Amino acid sequence: MYLFHFPLIWYNKKSLIFLQGDFRYQIQYNWVSLENISPNIQLAVISSEDQRFLEHLGFDFEAIQRAIRYNEKSNKGIRGASTISQQTAKNLMLWHGQNWLRKGLEVPATMLLELTWSKKRILEVYLNIAEFGNGIFGVEAASRYYFKKSAKNLSQNEAALLAAVLPNPIIYKVNKPSLLVRKKQTWILRQMGNLGTEYLSHL
């Protein structure tokens, strides 16, 4: 069974763990349609990762400029500015890492998604392929693993916690949230309130 099919490119879901080079974890994955994913987690990931998701064409240049200014002044680590569209393109078609070749290929891959898919479809695929822990792919698998429930029943707090570990779920843990993760969870909950659930009606 294939995880996803895209013109010229496809991934067998059983092979994803090998593509990532980690053989210690059994892959956990269940595809669900966006209609079966709680609006709470949809809004949480948008609030956390890409609040201009509906406005941009794949790249948030305002966020990129802010990240550049922050990185020039800060010694606390690198701040990224990847949109949900960019992260989806990377997870589908490219390898992990920060080298210039991969970043360069990310541009046409993201443009291709934006030209061929609706925002709703991009969000649906993102939520189904994002990693939420070692070998845990997609919000359905994550919801069942961490909260023993379907993704359609996630509460706001649970959704914000899942979103808080993105895009680095190997460093930040849902089941062992650090103070930083808890602070981000609280921030995401505030942002969800600011955006409002009506935001999703425009997808």
CSV table of C-alpha atoms in Angstrom, one decimal, residues 86 89-90 93-112:
chain,number,residue,atom,x,y,z
A,86,GLN,CA,7.3,24.1,2.1
A,89,ALA,CA,6.9,19.5,-0.3
A,90,LYS,CA,10.0,18.6,1.7
A,93,MET,CA,9.8,14.8,-2.2
A,94,LEU,CA,13.0,15.7,-0.5
A,95,TRP,CA,15.4,14.5,2.2
A,96,HIS,CA,15.9,16.0,5.6
A,97,GLY,CA,18.7,18.4,6.2
A,98,GLN,CA,19.7,22.0,5.8
A,99,ASN,CA,22.2,21.9,2.9
A,100,TRP,CA,21.8,24.4,0.1
A,101,LEU,CA,21.0,21.8,-2.6
A,102,ARG,CA,17.9,20.6,-0.6
A,103,LYS,CA,16.8,24.1,0.1
A,104,GLY,CA,17.1,25.0,-3.5
A,105,LEU,CA,15.1,22.0,-4.7
A,106,GLU,CA,12.4,22.9,-2.1
A,107,VAL,CA,11.5,26.0,-4.1
A,108,PRO,CA,10.2,24.3,-7.3
A,109,ALA,CA,8.7,21.5,-5.2
A,110,THR,CA,6.7,24.0,-3.2
A,111,MET,CA,5.6,25.9,-6.3
A,112,LEU,CA,4.4,22.7,-7.8
